[in-house]
Amino acid sequence: MIPIAELPGWAAFLVALLVLAGAALTLTGATGLLRLRTFYERVHAPTLGTTLGATLILAGSMLCFTVLQSRPVVHEVLILLFVSLTTPVTLMLLVRAALSRDIQEGRVSPPQPDKDRSS
Amino acid sequence: MTALLFSWALTLAGIMLAAAMGCAVYRMVRGPRAQDRILALDSFYASGMLLMLTFGIKSGTTLYFEAALVIALLGFAGTVALAKFLMRGEVIE
Amino acid sequence: MIRLLKWSLMPAFLMAIWLLLNQSLAPGQIVLGAVLGGFGTWVLTALDPPAGKLPRPLAAMRLFLLVVADIVRSNILVARIIWRDSPGRRPGFVRIPLELRSPYGLAALACIITATPGTIWVDFDSESRVLTIHVLSLVEERIWIDTIKGRYERHLREILE
């Protein structure tokens, strides 16, 4: 364990900025879960935290440990890769499930089934 | 001085992420429908993973990295299983 | 040569993940990573993936940068909508006819659309080849159709077809 005080000033400033921005963005996404009115609107909100929010925090972590251990620490890229590949899959599955439930129960009409806009 | 400000900034970030988890819990409890709860659970997992990383930066160890990775993996598997259950009523066809 | 490259891409990718996870470039880890990568690729062939062409690296890089810029921009837009919602905003479904055929291209398009905040992939009808997406702020359908087709689909076809 390396004491955090060894981090030089500029790096500490940058890391703090990155982590704060990422956390703020994630919090914004989570408040979107509360503020938006319907499920289909809410489903857009957590993407904020999992795309840019996660990227900023992971970049902060990478910078912090690269400077502290004076060697490139890049294994955070793995989390980023994993999160950015899996979030779309879960959200797509969830929206499809929600839509098929809503159509079954007649709450939502299927989005314009016969009109074709192939102009 | 810098170290103090730095640790405050990270604490603040941790509080914000905890608040994000709180929002997700509220949505999970309130619903109104199952898909809302699953979405909130997914968001809860993501915020929790980021909170772990913030702890890691604050304490200066890379030990939290593995925990974050495991949370991300479990969150994905769990959400996919729940979404599949919602769609078909069973997880493994 | 190209065939060899195609077959070694997946093991190389898996080996890179292994080395990243272990944070080392020691010879032993490289050998172990190569073996695991080969094994992982062999397991993946059981899934019988459809044949695809090797993407063009330069065009793929350009698309990647475009997507990153779009993700940053729409993050800001969606954050603004969450904090200060305009009463005129209405969400809705948009139907977009696609010409993209490659299954890998469609998968990439699905990930791009869903990873960008504010748009989400809902359904793709493989017979009429019409894609349905849901957007958070539907100003005009035309604009969204032009965005998806003009920006992403054109690039993906350039890369893969």
Short mmCIF file of C-alpha atoms in Angstrom, two decimals:
data_model
loop_
_atom_site.label_atom_id
_atom_site.label_comp_id
_atom_site.label_asym_id
_atom_site.label_seq_id
_atom_site.Cartn_x
_atom_site.Cartn_y
_atom_site.Cartn_z
CA MET A 1 0.00 0.00 0.00
CA ILE A 2 1.35 3.36 -1.03
CA PRO A 3 0.30 6.47 0.89
CA ILE A 4 -1.77 8.77 -1.26
CA ALA A 5 0.25 11.78 -0.06
CA GLU A 6 3.04 10.75 -2.41
CA LEU A 7 0.93 11.75 -5.38
CA PRO A 8 2.32 14.97 -6.90
CA GLY A 9 0.02 17.99 -6.88
CA TRP A 10 -0.88 18.11 -10.57
CA ALA A 11 -1.76 14.40 -10.64
CA ALA A 12 -3.84 14.68 -7.48
CA PHE A 13 -5.73 17.61 -9.00
CA LEU A 14 -6.38 15.78 -12.27
CA VAL A 15 -7.43 12.54 -10.55
CA ALA A 16 -9.79 14.40 -8.22
CA LEU A 17 -11.30 16.28 -11.16
CA LEU A 18 -11.82 13.13 -13.24
CA VAL A 19 -13.34 11.16 -10.37
CA LEU A 20 -15.62 14.01 -9.31
CA ALA A 21 -16.85 14.57 -12.88
CA GLY A 22 -17.50 10.85 -13.32
CA ALA A 23 -19.34 10.60 -10.01
CA ALA A 24 -21.44 13.66 -10.81
CA LEU A 25 -22.39 12.20 -14.17
CA THR A 26 -23.32 8.86 -12.60
CA LEU A 27 -25.43 10.67 -10.01
CA THR A 28 -27.15 12.59 -12.81
CA GLY A 29 -27.97 9.33 -14.52
CA ALA A 30 -29.37 7.90 -11.29
CA THR A 31 -31.54 10.97 -10.66
CA GLY A 32 -32.82 10.42 -14.18
CA LEU A 33 -34.20 7.14 -12.84
CA LEU A 34 -36.30 9.18 -10.42
CA ARG A 35 -37.22 12.20 -12.52
CA LEU A 36 -38.22 10.74 -15.86
CA ARG A 37 -41.81 9.67 -16.14
CA THR A 38 -42.09 6.46 -18.15
CA PHE A 39 -40.01 3.30 -18.28
CA TYR A 40 -38.90 3.89 -21.85
CA GLU A 41 -37.53 7.28 -20.86
CA ARG A 42 -35.90 5.97 -17.71
CA VAL A 43 -34.05 3.28 -19.63
CA HIS A 44 -31.87 5.98 -21.19
CA ALA A 45 -30.72 7.38 -17.86
CA PRO A 46 -28.23 4.82 -16.45
CA THR A 47 -26.27 4.86 -19.72
CA LEU A 48 -24.75 8.14 -18.53
CA GLY A 49 -23.04 6.42 -15.63
CA THR A 50 -21.93 3.39 -17.57
CA THR A 51 -20.42 5.24 -20.53
CA LEU A 52 -18.83 8.57 -19.77
CA GLY A 53 -19.12 8.36 -15.97
CA ALA A 54 -17.30 5.02 -15.82
CA THR A 55 -14.72 6.19 -18.37
CA LEU A 56 -13.87 9.27 -16.33
CA ILE A 57 -13.52 7.38 -13.04
CA LEU A 58 -11.48 4.61 -14.67
CA ALA A 59 -9.24 7.20 -16.33
CA GLY A 60 -8.73 8.79 -12.91
CA SER A 61 -7.84 5.42 -11.41
CA MET A 62 -5.42 4.64 -14.24
CA LEU A 63 -3.69 8.01 -13.88
CA CYS A 64 -3.49 7.68 -10.11
CA PHE A 65 -1.85 4.23 -10.07
CA THR A 66 0.36 4.93 -13.06
CA VAL A 67 1.86 7.90 -11.24
CA LEU A 68 1.99 6.18 -7.83
CA GLN A 69 3.70 3.02 -9.06
CA SER A 70 5.68 4.85 -11.79
CA ARG A 71 4.79 2.20 -14.36
CA PRO A 72 1.82 2.01 -16.70
CA VAL A 73 -1.20 0.53 -14.90
CA VAL A 74 -3.80 -0.08 -17.55
CA HIS A 75 -5.86 -3.02 -16.35
CA GLU A 76 -8.80 -0.64 -15.83
CA VAL A 77 -9.18 -0.83 -19.61
CA LEU A 78 -10.56 -4.32 -19.01
CA ILE A 79 -13.45 -3.01 -16.92
CA LEU A 80 -14.12 -0.31 -19.50
CA LEU A 81 -14.12 -2.85 -22.33
CA PHE A 82 -16.35 -5.17 -20.39
CA VAL A 83 -18.82 -2.52 -19.26
CA SER A 84 -19.12 -0.91 -22.68
CA LEU A 85 -19.76 -4.30 -24.30
CA THR A 86 -22.25 -5.60 -21.75
CA THR A 87 -24.38 -2.54 -20.98
CA PRO A 88 -25.91 -2.38 -24.47
CA VAL A 89 -26.74 -6.08 -24.28
CA THR A 90 -28.55 -5.84 -20.95
CA LEU A 91 -30.43 -2.68 -21.90
CA MET A 92 -31.53 -4.13 -25.24
CA LEU A 93 -32.77 -7.31 -23.59
CA LEU A 94 -34.59 -5.32 -20.93
CA VAL A 95 -36.32 -3.01 -23.42
CA ARG A 96 -37.38 -5.93 -25.58
CA ALA A 97 -38.74 -7.75 -22.54
CA ALA A 98 -40.59 -4.65 -21.35
CA LEU A 99 -42.03 -3.99 -24.81
CA SER A 100 -43.23 -7.55 -25.27
CA ARG A 101 -44.88 -7.44 -21.84
CA ASP A 102 -46.53 -4.10 -22.57
CA ILE A 103 -47.78 -5.27 -25.96
CA GLN A 104 -49.15 -8.46 -24.42
CA GLU A 105 -51.05 -6.46 -21.83
CA GLY A 106 -52.18 -3.90 -24.37
CA ARG A 107 -50.57 -0.95 -22.60
CA VAL A 108 -48.50 0.11 -25.58
CA SER A 109 -49.39 -0.44 -29.20
CA PRO A 110 -46.50 -1.93 -31.15
CA PRO A 111 -44.58 0.92 -32.77
CA GLN A 112 -46.29 1.61 -36.10
CA PRO A 113 -46.60 -1.98 -37.30
CA ASP A 114 -47.79 -1.53 -40.87
CA LYS A 115 -46.75 1.94 -41.93
CA ASP A 116 -43.55 1.75 -43.89
CA ARG A 117 -41.33 4.76 -44.16
CA SER A 118 -38.80 3.46 -46.61
CA SER A 119 -38.75 6.67 -48.61
CA MET B 1 -2.92 20.59 2.14
CA THR B 2 -3.16 19.03 -1.31
CA ALA B 3 -3.52 15.59 0.25
CA LEU B 4 -6.36 16.80 2.45
CA LEU B 5 -8.22 18.40 -0.46
CA PHE B 6 -7.65 15.28 -2.52
CA SER B 7 -9.09 13.01 0.10
CA TRP B 8 -12.08 15.35 0.55
CA ALA B 9 -12.72 15.34 -3.18
CA LEU B 10 -12.67 11.54 -3.22
CA THR B 11 -14.98 11.40 -0.20
CA LEU B 12 -17.38 13.74 -2.00
CA ALA B 13 -17.24 11.54 -5.09
CA GLY B 14 -17.96 8.53 -2.89
CA ILE B 15 -20.96 10.30 -1.37
CA MET B 16 -22.28 11.15 -4.83
CA LEU B 17 -21.95 7.54 -5.94
CA ALA B 18 -23.66 6.37 -2.75
CA ALA B 19 -26.47 8.83 -3.49
CA ALA B 20 -26.71 7.36 -6.99
CA MET B 21 -27.07 3.92 -5.39
CA GLY B 22 -29.75 5.40 -3.13
CA CYS B 23 -31.70 6.67 -6.15
CA ALA B 24 -31.49 3.21 -7.68
CA VAL B 25 -32.73 1.61 -4.45
CA TYR B 26 -35.68 4.02 -4.34
CA ARG B 27 -36.63 3.06 -7.90
CA MET B 28 -36.15 -0.60 -7.04
CA VAL B 29 -38.53 -0.35 -4.10
CA ARG B 30 -41.11 1.85 -5.82
CA GLY B 31 -41.23 -0.03 -9.11
CA PRO B 32 -43.88 0.40 -10.44
CA ARG B 33 -43.23 -2.57 -12.73
CA ALA B 34 -40.71 -5.39 -12.78
CA GLN B 35 -38.70 -3.89 -15.64
CA ASP B 36 -38.17 -0.70 -13.62
CA ARG B 37 -36.81 -2.72 -10.73
CA ILE B 38 -34.41 -4.65 -12.93
CA LEU B 39 -33.19 -1.46 -14.58
CA ALA B 40 -32.61 0.04 -11.14
CA LEU B 41 -30.72 -3.07 -10.03
CA ASP B 42 -28.43 -2.78 -13.06
CA SER B 43 -27.79 0.88 -12.29
CA PHE B 44 -27.19 -0.04 -8.63
CA TYR B 45 -24.52 -2.55 -9.64
CA ALA B 46 -22.80 -0.05 -11.95
CA SER B 47 -22.69 2.66 -9.28
CA GLY B 48 -21.44 0.15 -6.74
CA MET B 49 -18.62 -0.86 -9.05
CA LEU B 50 -17.60 2.77 -9.51
CA LEU B 51 -17.76 3.29 -5.73
CA MET B 52 -15.32 0.38 -5.29
CA LEU B 53 -12.90 2.02 -7.72
CA THR B 54 -13.15 5.29 -5.85
CA PHE B 55 -12.36 3.49 -2.58
CA GLY B 56 -9.38 1.95 -4.36
CA ILE B 57 -8.02 5.33 -5.42
CA LYS B 58 -8.58 6.75 -1.94
CA SER B 59 -6.73 3.96 -0.18
CA GLY B 60 -4.02 3.70 -2.82
CA THR B 61 -4.30 -0.05 -3.43
CA THR B 62 -5.22 -1.90 -6.59
CA LEU B 63 -6.93 -4.58 -4.51
CA TYR B 64 -10.35 -3.07 -5.15
CA PHE B 65 -9.91 -3.55 -8.88
CA GLU B 66 -10.70 -7.25 -8.73
CA ALA B 67 -13.75 -6.58 -6.59
CA ALA B 68 -14.99 -4.04 -9.13
CA LEU B 69 -14.43 -6.49 -11.97
CA VAL B 70 -16.37 -9.20 -10.15
CA ILE B 71 -19.24 -6.79 -9.43
CA ALA B 72 -19.39 -5.84 -13.11
CA LEU B 73 -19.44 -9.51 -14.15
CA LEU B 74 -22.11 -10.47 -11.63
CA GLY B 75 -24.21 -7.43 -12.49
CA PHE B 76 -24.20 -8.35 -16.16
CA ALA B 77 -25.05 -12.00 -15.57
CA GLY B 78 -27.76 -11.14 -13.07
CA THR B 79 -29.44 -8.51 -15.20
CA VAL B 80 -29.40 -10.68 -18.31
CA ALA B 81 -30.93 -13.58 -16.39
CA LEU B 82 -33.66 -11.35 -14.95
CA ALA B 83 -34.43 -9.74 -18.31
CA LYS B 84 -34.69 -13.17 -19.89
CA PHE B 85 -36.97 -14.30 -17.13
CA LEU B 86 -39.16 -11.28 -17.76
CA MET B 87 -39.36 -12.07 -21.46
CA ARG B 88 -40.14 -15.77 -21.30
CA GLY B 89 -40.82 -16.70 -17.69
CA GLU B 90 -37.79 -18.98 -17.57
CA VAL B 91 -34.07 -18.37 -17.59
CA ILE B 92 -32.68 -21.40 -19.40
CA GLU B 93 -34.59 -22.64 -22.39
CA MET C 1 -1.42 -14.68 -44.99
CA ILE C 2 -4.73 -12.87 -44.56
CA ARG C 3 -6.31 -16.14 -43.50
CA LEU C 4 -3.62 -16.64 -40.89
CA LEU C 5 -4.19 -13.12 -39.60
CA LYS C 6 -7.93 -13.78 -39.37
CA TRP C 7 -7.39 -16.94 -37.36
CA SER C 8 -4.88 -15.40 -35.00
CA LEU C 9 -6.96 -12.31 -34.17
CA MET C 10 -9.19 -13.96 -31.59
CA PRO C 11 -6.39 -15.81 -29.72
CA ALA C 12 -4.33 -12.60 -29.73
CA PHE C 13 -7.27 -10.69 -28.27
CA LEU C 14 -7.82 -13.28 -25.53
CA MET C 15 -4.10 -13.33 -24.77
CA ALA C 16 -4.09 -9.54 -24.45
CA ILE C 17 -6.95 -9.78 -21.94
CA TRP C 18 -5.05 -12.41 -19.96
CA LEU C 19 -1.90 -10.29 -19.85
CA LEU C 20 -3.89 -7.20 -18.82
CA LEU C 21 -5.59 -9.14 -16.05
CA ASN C 22 -2.23 -10.34 -14.71
CA GLN C 23 -0.47 -7.04 -15.27
CA SER C 24 2.69 -8.72 -16.50
CA LEU C 25 4.66 -9.40 -19.65
CA ALA C 26 6.67 -12.28 -18.18
CA PRO C 27 7.45 -15.04 -20.73
CA GLY C 28 5.57 -17.63 -18.66
CA GLN C 29 2.41 -15.51 -18.67
CA ILE C 30 2.72 -14.95 -22.43
CA VAL C 31 2.93 -18.70 -23.06
CA LEU C 32 0.03 -19.38 -20.71
CA GLY C 33 -1.96 -16.58 -22.34
CA ALA C 34 -1.30 -17.99 -25.82
CA VAL C 35 -2.44 -21.44 -24.74
CA LEU C 36 -5.58 -20.04 -23.08
CA GLY C 37 -6.27 -17.85 -26.12
CA GLY C 38 -6.04 -20.84 -28.42
CA PHE C 39 -8.27 -22.90 -26.15
CA GLY C 40 -10.80 -20.06 -25.87
CA THR C 41 -10.95 -19.68 -29.64
CA TRP C 42 -11.46 -23.42 -30.03
CA VAL C 43 -14.36 -23.26 -27.56
CA LEU C 44 -15.82 -20.30 -29.47
CA THR C 45 -15.88 -22.25 -32.74
CA ALA C 46 -18.53 -24.44 -31.12
CA LEU C 47 -20.83 -21.42 -31.45
CA ASP C 48 -20.33 -21.61 -35.22
CA PRO C 49 -19.96 -17.88 -35.86
CA PRO C 50 -21.07 -16.66 -39.31
CA ALA C 51 -18.24 -15.84 -41.69
CA GLY C 52 -17.30 -12.20 -41.85
CA LYS C 53 -14.76 -10.13 -43.67
CA LEU C 54 -11.82 -8.64 -41.88
CA PRO C 55 -12.72 -5.02 -41.06
CA ARG C 56 -10.63 -2.24 -42.52
CA PRO C 57 -8.60 -0.94 -39.57
CA LEU C 58 -8.36 2.70 -40.63
CA ALA C 59 -12.06 3.10 -41.34
CA ALA C 60 -12.87 1.24 -38.11
CA MET C 61 -10.65 3.65 -36.17
CA ARG C 62 -12.44 6.61 -37.75
CA LEU C 63 -15.83 5.16 -36.77
CA PHE C 64 -14.57 4.54 -33.24
CA LEU C 65 -13.52 8.17 -32.81
CA LEU C 66 -16.84 9.34 -34.26
CA VAL C 67 -18.75 7.15 -31.80
CA VAL C 68 -16.69 8.39 -28.84
CA ALA C 69 -17.38 12.00 -29.81
CA ASP C 70 -21.09 11.23 -30.20
CA ILE C 71 -21.23 9.49 -26.83
CA VAL C 72 -19.67 12.50 -25.12
CA ARG C 73 -22.04 14.88 -26.89
CA SER C 74 -25.19 12.92 -26.13
CA ASN C 75 -24.08 12.42 -22.51
CA ILE C 76 -24.20 16.20 -22.14
CA LEU C 77 -27.54 16.43 -23.95
CA VAL C 78 -29.17 13.75 -21.80
CA ALA C 79 -27.73 15.24 -18.59
CA ARG C 80 -29.30 18.55 -19.58
CA ILE C 81 -32.64 16.86 -20.22
CA ILE C 82 -32.51 15.20 -16.78
CA TRP C 83 -31.70 18.40 -14.91
CA ARG C 84 -33.88 20.80 -16.84
CA ASP C 85 -36.52 19.11 -18.88
CA SER C 86 -38.17 21.22 -21.57
CA PRO C 87 -41.95 20.73 -21.63
CA GLY C 88 -41.97 20.33 -25.41
CA ARG C 89 -39.79 17.22 -25.39
CA ARG C 90 -41.50 14.02 -26.38
CA PRO C 91 -39.96 10.55 -26.47
CA GLY C 92 -40.91 8.03 -29.12
CA PHE C 93 -40.12 5.13 -31.38
CA VAL C 94 -38.46 5.66 -34.74
CA ARG C 95 -38.48 3.12 -37.55
CA ILE C 96 -35.48 3.08 -39.83
CA PRO C 97 -35.07 0.95 -42.97
CA LEU C 98 -31.54 -0.49 -43.13
CA GLU C 99 -29.43 -1.73 -46.00
CA LEU C 100 -26.68 -3.14 -43.81
CA ARG C 101 -26.51 -6.94 -44.23
CA SER C 102 -23.47 -8.17 -42.34
CA PRO C 103 -24.46 -9.73 -38.98
CA TYR C 104 -21.34 -8.27 -37.39
CA GLY C 105 -22.23 -4.85 -38.74
CA LEU C 106 -25.72 -5.14 -37.26
CA ALA C 107 -24.30 -6.23 -33.91
CA ALA C 108 -21.89 -3.29 -33.93
CA LEU C 109 -24.72 -0.92 -34.86
CA ALA C 110 -26.82 -2.28 -32.00
CA CYS C 111 -24.02 -1.66 -29.52
CA ILE C 112 -23.32 1.83 -30.88
CA ILE C 113 -26.96 2.91 -30.76
CA THR C 114 -27.59 1.53 -27.29
CA ALA C 115 -24.29 2.75 -25.82
CA THR C 116 -25.11 6.28 -26.92
CA PRO C 117 -27.31 7.83 -24.23
CA GLY C 118 -30.65 8.99 -25.56
CA THR C 119 -31.12 6.23 -28.14
CA ILE C 120 -31.78 2.55 -27.63
CA TRP C 121 -32.11 -0.34 -30.05
CA VAL C 122 -35.49 -2.02 -29.65
CA ASP C 123 -36.10 -4.39 -32.50
CA PHE C 124 -34.86 -5.40 -35.93
CA ASP C 125 -37.19 -7.15 -38.31
CA SER C 126 -34.94 -9.36 -40.43
CA GLU C 127 -37.58 -9.78 -43.15
CA SER C 128 -38.58 -6.21 -43.85
CA ARG C 129 -35.11 -5.08 -42.66
CA VAL C 130 -36.61 -2.28 -40.60
CA LEU C 131 -34.97 -1.25 -37.35
CA THR C 132 -36.96 0.19 -34.45
CA ILE C 133 -35.20 2.43 -31.97
CA HIS C 134 -36.48 4.43 -29.04
CA VAL C 135 -35.24 7.98 -28.61
CA LEU C 136 -35.48 10.18 -25.54
CA SER C 137 -36.03 13.41 -27.43
CA LEU C 138 -37.85 12.97 -30.70
CA VAL C 139 -37.69 16.30 -32.49
CA GLU C 140 -38.17 15.02 -35.98
CA GLU C 141 -38.01 11.45 -37.21
CA ARG C 142 -36.19 12.53 -40.37
CA ILE C 143 -33.22 13.80 -38.35
CA TRP C 144 -32.80 10.52 -36.47
CA ILE C 145 -33.10 8.46 -39.64
CA ASP C 146 -30.46 10.63 -41.30
CA THR C 147 -28.19 10.35 -38.25
CA ILE C 148 -28.30 6.58 -38.03
CA LYS C 149 -28.14 5.95 -41.75
CA GLY C 150 -25.78 8.73 -42.72
CA ARG C 151 -23.33 8.44 -39.86
CA TYR C 152 -23.17 4.90 -38.59
CA GLU C 153 -24.64 2.70 -41.29
CA ARG C 154 -22.57 4.30 -44.04
CA HIS C 155 -19.38 3.88 -42.04
CA LEU C 156 -20.19 0.30 -41.09
CA ARG C 157 -20.88 -0.64 -44.68
CA GLU C 158 -17.64 1.00 -45.69
CA ILE C 159 -15.78 -1.04 -43.09
CA LEU C 160 -17.39 -4.42 -43.65
CA GLU C 161 -18.79 -4.62 -47.15
#
